């Protein structure tokens, strides 16, 4: 409810979870949805709907847990349809697998190319399997630097160990999606005013 007693409209967010095979995309998603870590997940593509209250507002997440085909050309893991559908992206790698970090880098590049055509879109990079420190191949700094250099959020988590990490990832992305929407709306408002003013002035010049 707002101060004036009006019900705030429901927030809807389409989130696409990407990354190489076996990095924990399903584990992260299922953790957020159920608070539980099951251990083994069916490797099929799924879209889940999850209705929750976030910061006092009704929110409906649609979460697309994608599957990256074996031996992929990583960039082609993402289709145009997926890119159009998503309001925000979670790119997952395993801190124990250098190749999965490269996949995230390539997928990020593809998303940023699309951004040129479709406008900005929030991305959060997630280094998963933080509990497996003894197998670590990617330092936290590498993950953080990639995120900083490409204007993304960054978290290292263990979907196996805690629920909190997955919660923070989805909530931060939701906040970024909401901010992105309001800045797009604001910009299109200003652009609209500029466009109509230039139409008026060009008409005057020709009168
Ligand atoms: N130790 C550890 N294992 C994890 C973690 N997250 C996931 N796993 C394990 O990693 C394996 C793959 O997890 P999934 O969630 O199926 O990974 P995925 O990226 O969805 O895999 P695909 O569906 O094949 O693309 C499973 O055996 C999980 O139990 C984690 O944080 N720590």
mmCIF file of C-alpha atoms and ligand atoms in Angstrom:
data_model
loop_
_atom_site.group_PDB
_atom_site.id
_atom_site.type_symbol
_atom_site.label_atom_id
_atom_site.label_comp_id
_atom_site.label_asym_id
_atom_site.label_seq_id
_atom_site.Cartn_x
_atom_site.Cartn_y
_atom_site.Cartn_z
ATOM 1 C CA UNK A 1 0.000 0.000 0.000
ATOM 2 C CA UNK A 2 1.158 3.562 -0.651
ATOM 3 C CA UNK A 3 0.729 6.410 1.865
ATOM 4 C CA UNK A 4 -2.425 7.412 -0.006
ATOM 5 C CA UNK A 5 -3.871 3.931 0.509
ATOM 6 C CA UNK A 6 -3.413 2.763 -3.104
ATOM 7 C CA UNK A 7 -2.257 -0.766 -3.831
ATOM 8 C CA UNK A 8 1.128 -0.657 -5.581
ATOM 9 C CA UNK A 9 1.156 -2.558 -8.880
ATOM 10 C CA UNK A 10 2.751 -5.986 -8.901
ATOM 11 C CA UNK A 11 6.388 -6.073 -10.037
ATOM 12 C CA UNK A 12 7.140 -8.674 -12.705
ATOM 13 C CA UNK A 13 10.660 -9.738 -13.603
ATOM 14 C CA UNK A 14 11.886 -12.288 -16.126
ATOM 15 C CA UNK A 15 15.257 -13.641 -15.049
ATOM 16 C CA UNK A 16 17.434 -15.786 -17.305
ATOM 17 C CA UNK A 17 20.022 -17.985 -15.569
ATOM 18 C CA UNK A 18 22.965 -18.765 -17.849
ATOM 19 C CA UNK A 19 26.380 -20.406 -17.643
ATOM 20 C CA UNK A 20 28.225 -23.572 -18.625
ATOM 21 C CA UNK A 21 27.099 -27.073 -17.705
ATOM 22 C CA UNK A 22 27.328 -28.297 -14.154
ATOM 23 C CA UNK A 23 28.130 -24.949 -12.561
ATOM 24 C CA UNK A 24 25.041 -24.989 -10.319
ATOM 25 C CA UNK A 25 22.426 -23.023 -12.282
ATOM 26 C CA UNK A 26 19.656 -25.356 -11.102
ATOM 27 C CA UNK A 27 21.063 -25.526 -7.576
ATOM 28 C CA UNK A 28 21.031 -21.715 -7.332
ATOM 29 C CA UNK A 29 17.514 -21.468 -8.775
ATOM 30 C CA UNK A 30 16.044 -24.260 -6.644
ATOM 31 C CA UNK A 31 17.727 -22.824 -3.534
ATOM 32 C CA UNK A 32 15.976 -19.519 -4.137
ATOM 33 C CA UNK A 33 12.626 -21.165 -4.889
ATOM 34 C CA UNK A 34 12.552 -23.734 -2.089
ATOM 35 C CA UNK A 35 15.388 -22.741 0.303
ATOM 36 C CA UNK A 36 16.718 -26.265 -0.153
ATOM 37 C CA UNK A 37 19.753 -27.903 -1.744
ATOM 38 C CA UNK A 38 18.857 -31.262 -3.206
ATOM 39 C CA UNK A 39 22.223 -32.231 -4.670
ATOM 40 C CA UNK A 40 21.133 -33.727 -7.987
ATOM 41 C CA UNK A 41 18.944 -31.929 -10.479
ATOM 42 C CA UNK A 42 17.216 -33.006 -13.669
ATOM 43 C CA UNK A 43 19.190 -31.402 -16.480
ATOM 44 C CA UNK A 44 16.214 -30.039 -18.361
ATOM 45 C CA UNK A 45 15.340 -26.491 -19.254
ATOM 46 C CA UNK A 46 12.606 -25.066 -17.007
ATOM 47 C CA UNK A 47 10.791 -21.808 -16.426
ATOM 48 C CA UNK A 48 9.557 -21.335 -12.864
ATOM 49 C CA UNK A 49 7.144 -18.747 -11.533
ATOM 50 C CA UNK A 50 7.686 -17.537 -7.985
ATOM 51 C CA UNK A 51 5.407 -15.049 -6.229
ATOM 52 C CA UNK A 52 6.858 -13.309 -3.177
ATOM 53 C CA UNK A 53 6.759 -9.993 -1.365
ATOM 54 C CA UNK A 54 9.973 -8.006 -1.729
ATOM 55 C CA UNK A 55 10.369 -4.679 0.116
ATOM 56 C CA UNK A 56 6.632 -4.700 0.767
ATOM 57 C CA UNK A 57 5.729 -5.139 -2.902
ATOM 58 C CA UNK A 58 4.114 -8.126 -4.515
ATOM 59 C CA UNK A 59 6.631 -9.553 -6.946
ATOM 60 C CA UNK A 60 6.366 -12.248 -9.553
ATOM 61 C CA UNK A 61 9.632 -13.781 -10.721
ATOM 62 C CA UNK A 62 9.735 -15.874 -13.864
ATOM 63 C CA UNK A 63 13.028 -17.720 -13.752
ATOM 64 C CA UNK A 64 14.367 -19.504 -16.819
ATOM 65 C CA UNK A 65 16.921 -22.111 -15.750
ATOM 66 C CA UNK A 66 18.694 -22.679 -19.064
ATOM 67 C CA UNK A 67 20.698 -25.662 -20.255
ATOM 68 C CA UNK A 68 23.967 -25.152 -22.069
ATOM 69 C CA UNK A 69 24.479 -27.878 -24.700
ATOM 70 C CA UNK A 70 27.621 -30.043 -24.481
ATOM 71 C CA UNK A 71 30.669 -28.709 -26.330
ATOM 72 C CA UNK A 72 28.866 -25.513 -27.069
ATOM 73 C CA UNK A 73 29.932 -22.540 -28.966
ATOM 74 C CA UNK A 74 29.136 -20.716 -25.730
ATOM 75 C CA UNK A 75 27.764 -17.588 -27.349
ATOM 76 C CA UNK A 76 25.201 -19.670 -29.181
ATOM 77 C CA UNK A 77 23.890 -20.980 -25.847
ATOM 78 C CA UNK A 78 21.835 -17.799 -25.805
ATOM 79 C CA UNK A 79 19.084 -17.368 -28.340
ATOM 80 C CA UNK A 80 17.639 -14.091 -29.577
ATOM 81 C CA UNK A 81 14.300 -15.085 -28.001
ATOM 82 C CA UNK A 82 15.897 -15.578 -24.593
ATOM 83 C CA UNK A 83 17.669 -12.254 -24.838
ATOM 84 C CA UNK A 84 14.461 -10.490 -25.757
ATOM 85 C CA UNK A 85 12.493 -12.249 -23.000
ATOM 86 C CA UNK A 86 14.840 -11.441 -20.131
ATOM 87 C CA UNK A 87 14.681 -8.325 -17.948
ATOM 88 C CA UNK A 88 17.862 -9.396 -16.194
ATOM 89 C CA UNK A 89 20.555 -12.084 -16.348
ATOM 90 C CA UNK A 90 22.405 -14.227 -13.840
ATOM 91 C CA UNK A 91 25.645 -15.609 -15.288
ATOM 92 C CA UNK A 92 26.960 -18.510 -13.217
ATOM 93 C CA UNK A 93 30.424 -20.068 -13.240
ATOM 94 C CA UNK A 94 32.064 -22.545 -10.905
ATOM 95 C CA UNK A 95 35.071 -21.138 -9.014
ATOM 96 C CA UNK A 96 36.668 -24.568 -9.583
ATOM 97 C CA UNK A 97 36.436 -24.551 -13.360
ATOM 98 C CA UNK A 98 38.359 -22.089 -15.501
ATOM 99 C CA UNK A 99 36.426 -23.024 -18.661
ATOM 100 C CA UNK A 100 33.134 -22.062 -17.039
ATOM 101 C CA UNK A 101 34.561 -18.595 -16.331
ATOM 102 C CA UNK A 102 35.403 -18.239 -20.052
ATOM 103 C CA UNK A 103 31.823 -19.200 -20.930
ATOM 104 C CA UNK A 104 30.533 -16.399 -18.704
ATOM 105 C CA UNK A 105 32.926 -13.960 -20.391
ATOM 106 C CA UNK A 106 31.628 -14.965 -23.841
ATOM 107 C CA UNK A 107 27.986 -14.872 -22.820
ATOM 108 C CA UNK A 108 28.512 -11.458 -21.309
ATOM 109 C CA UNK A 109 29.999 -10.250 -24.578
ATOM 110 C CA UNK A 110 26.951 -11.531 -26.464
ATOM 111 C CA UNK A 111 24.540 -9.843 -24.058
ATOM 112 C CA UNK A 112 26.424 -6.571 -24.344
ATOM 113 C CA UNK A 113 26.264 -6.769 -28.162
ATOM 114 C CA UNK A 114 22.502 -7.196 -27.917
ATOM 115 C CA UNK A 115 22.343 -4.291 -25.495
ATOM 116 C CA UNK A 116 23.475 -1.994 -28.291
ATOM 117 C CA UNK A 117 20.272 -2.886 -30.121
ATOM 118 C CA UNK A 118 17.823 -3.291 -27.245
ATOM 119 C CA UNK A 119 19.120 -0.962 -24.518
ATOM 120 C CA UNK A 120 20.784 -1.678 -21.187
ATOM 121 C CA UNK A 121 19.941 -4.766 -19.191
ATOM 122 C CA UNK A 122 21.147 -5.692 -15.686
ATOM 123 C CA UNK A 123 23.522 -8.623 -15.224
ATOM 124 C CA UNK A 124 24.829 -10.317 -12.096
ATOM 125 C CA UNK A 125 27.856 -12.610 -12.269
ATOM 126 C CA UNK A 126 27.888 -15.437 -9.735
ATOM 127 C CA UNK A 127 30.918 -17.530 -8.778
ATOM 128 C CA UNK A 128 29.339 -20.676 -7.319
ATOM 129 C CA UNK A 129 30.758 -23.610 -5.291
ATOM 130 C CA UNK A 130 32.578 -21.356 -2.868
ATOM 131 C CA UNK A 131 32.639 -24.239 -0.395
ATOM 132 C CA UNK A 132 35.173 -26.034 -2.633
ATOM 133 C CA UNK A 133 38.088 -23.660 -1.789
ATOM 134 C CA UNK A 134 40.707 -26.410 -2.166
ATOM 135 C CA UNK A 135 39.714 -26.829 -5.850
ATOM 136 C CA UNK A 136 39.555 -23.097 -6.579
ATOM 137 C CA UNK A 137 40.837 -22.068 -10.053
ATOM 138 C CA UNK A 138 39.421 -18.539 -10.284
ATOM 139 C CA UNK A 139 40.265 -15.969 -7.631
ATOM 140 C CA UNK A 140 37.596 -13.676 -6.217
ATOM 141 C CA UNK A 141 39.524 -10.713 -7.675
ATOM 142 C CA UNK A 142 39.214 -12.114 -11.221
ATOM 143 C CA UNK A 143 35.465 -12.439 -10.825
ATOM 144 C CA UNK A 144 35.164 -8.991 -9.287
ATOM 145 C CA UNK A 145 37.327 -7.391 -12.004
ATOM 146 C CA UNK A 146 35.233 -8.937 -14.787
ATOM 147 C CA UNK A 147 32.090 -7.597 -13.141
ATOM 148 C CA UNK A 148 33.581 -4.140 -12.549
ATOM 149 C CA UNK A 149 34.857 -3.828 -16.107
ATOM 150 C CA UNK A 150 31.480 -4.748 -17.568
ATOM 151 C CA UNK A 151 29.207 -2.902 -15.160
ATOM 152 C CA UNK A 152 27.707 -6.031 -13.577
ATOM 153 C CA UNK A 153 26.969 -7.079 -10.018
ATOM 154 C CA UNK A 154 29.144 -9.813 -8.523
ATOM 155 C CA UNK A 155 28.740 -12.439 -5.803
ATOM 156 C CA UNK A 156 30.589 -15.551 -4.757
ATOM 157 C CA UNK A 157 28.245 -18.059 -3.158
ATOM 158 C CA UNK A 158 27.776 -21.685 -2.282
ATOM 159 C CA UNK A 159 24.338 -22.875 -3.310
ATOM 160 C CA UNK A 160 25.173 -26.078 -1.429
ATOM 161 C CA UNK A 161 25.889 -24.381 1.883
ATOM 162 C CA UNK A 162 23.498 -21.465 2.288
ATOM 163 C CA UNK A 163 20.176 -20.059 1.161
ATOM 164 C CA UNK A 164 21.216 -16.468 1.868
ATOM 165 C CA UNK A 165 23.577 -16.214 -1.150
ATOM 166 C CA UNK A 166 20.891 -17.125 -3.677
ATOM 167 C CA UNK A 167 18.401 -14.802 -1.992
ATOM 168 C CA UNK A 168 20.776 -11.838 -2.236
ATOM 169 C CA UNK A 169 21.549 -12.569 -5.900
ATOM 170 C CA UNK A 170 17.876 -12.584 -6.962
ATOM 171 C CA UNK A 171 16.933 -9.594 -4.808
ATOM 172 C CA UNK A 172 19.838 -7.474 -6.067
ATOM 173 C CA UNK A 173 18.952 -8.309 -9.635
ATOM 174 C CA UNK A 174 15.318 -7.401 -9.016
ATOM 175 C CA UNK A 175 16.409 -4.028 -7.630
ATOM 176 C CA UNK A 176 18.585 -3.447 -10.704
ATOM 177 C CA UNK A 177 15.691 -4.404 -13.015
ATOM 178 C CA UNK A 178 13.423 -1.902 -11.275
ATOM 179 C CA UNK A 179 16.056 0.863 -11.468
ATOM 180 C CA UNK A 180 16.689 0.064 -15.117
ATOM 181 C CA UNK A 181 12.978 0.310 -15.915
ATOM 182 C CA UNK A 182 12.577 3.658 -14.226
ATOM 183 C CA UNK A 183 15.662 5.127 -15.925
ATOM 184 C CA UNK A 184 14.470 3.866 -19.336
ATOM 185 C CA UNK A 185 11.056 5.451 -18.665
ATOM 186 C CA UNK A 186 12.672 8.735 -17.555
ATOM 187 C CA UNK A 187 14.925 8.856 -20.634
ATOM 188 C CA UNK A 188 12.095 8.085 -23.029
ATOM 189 C CA UNK A 189 10.120 10.876 -21.311
ATOM 190 C CA UNK A 190 12.905 13.399 -21.895
ATOM 191 C CA UNK A 191 13.427 12.155 -25.452
ATOM 192 C CA UNK A 192 9.705 12.493 -26.087
ATOM 193 C CA UNK A 193 9.702 16.124 -24.898
ATOM 194 C CA UNK A 194 12.787 16.946 -27.014
ATOM 195 C CA UNK A 195 11.156 15.295 -30.049
ATOM 196 C CA UNK A 196 7.884 17.231 -29.728
ATOM 197 C CA UNK A 197 9.706 20.515 -29.078
ATOM 198 C CA UNK A 198 11.864 20.095 -32.170
ATOM 199 C CA UNK A 199 8.711 19.258 -34.164
ATOM 200 C CA UNK A 200 7.114 22.549 -32.994
ATOM 201 C CA UNK A 201 10.211 24.603 -33.780
ATOM 202 C CA UNK A 202 10.768 23.072 -37.201
ATOM 203 C CA UNK A 203 7.081 23.743 -38.034
ATOM 204 C CA UNK A 204 7.520 27.406 -36.966
ATOM 205 C CA UNK A 205 10.586 27.754 -39.159
ATOM 206 C CA UNK A 206 8.656 26.522 -42.202
ATOM 207 C CA UNK A 207 5.571 28.711 -41.502
HETATM 208 N N1 LIG B 1 30.067 -28.437 -3.710
HETATM 209 C C1 LIG B 1 29.084 -27.831 -4.377
HETATM 210 N N2 LIG B 1 28.413 -28.491 -5.328
HETATM 211 C C2 LIG B 1 27.430 -27.826 -5.977
HETATM 212 C C3 LIG B 1 27.083 -26.500 -5.682
HETATM 213 N N3 LIG B 1 26.079 -26.125 -6.510
HETATM 214 C C4 LIG B 1 25.806 -27.194 -7.275
HETATM 215 N N4 LIG B 1 26.624 -28.224 -6.964
HETATM 216 C C5 LIG B 1 26.670 -29.551 -7.581
HETATM 217 O O1 LIG B 1 27.108 -29.389 -8.925
HETATM 218 C C6 LIG B 1 26.429 -30.313 -9.784
HETATM 219 C C7 LIG B 1 25.709 -29.548 -10.902
HETATM 220 O O2 LIG B 1 24.696 -28.734 -10.346
HETATM 221 P P1 LIG B 1 23.459 -28.263 -11.224
HETATM 222 O O3 LIG B 1 22.679 -27.318 -10.400
HETATM 223 O O4 LIG B 1 22.747 -29.432 -11.829
HETATM 224 O O5 LIG B 1 24.258 -27.477 -12.372
HETATM 225 P P2 LIG B 1 23.659 -26.884 -13.741
HETATM 226 O O6 LIG B 1 24.526 -25.730 -14.093
HETATM 227 O O7 LIG B 1 22.198 -26.612 -13.611
HETATM 228 O O8 LIG B 1 23.918 -28.087 -14.730
HETATM 229 P P3 LIG B 1 23.239 -28.375 -16.194
HETATM 230 O O9 LIG B 1 21.747 -28.463 -15.971
HETATM 231 O O10 LIG B 1 23.863 -29.672 -16.592
HETATM 232 O O11 LIG B 1 23.639 -27.256 -17.087
HETATM 233 C C8 LIG B 1 25.459 -31.110 -8.896
HETATM 234 O O12 LIG B 1 26.082 -32.320 -8.543
HETATM 235 C C9 LIG B 1 25.298 -30.230 -7.652
HETATM 236 O O13 LIG B 1 25.031 -30.984 -6.504
HETATM 237 C C10 LIG B 1 27.821 -25.810 -4.648
HETATM 238 O O14 LIG B 1 27.604 -24.657 -4.300
HETATM 239 N N5 LIG B 1 28.817 -26.550 -4.038
#
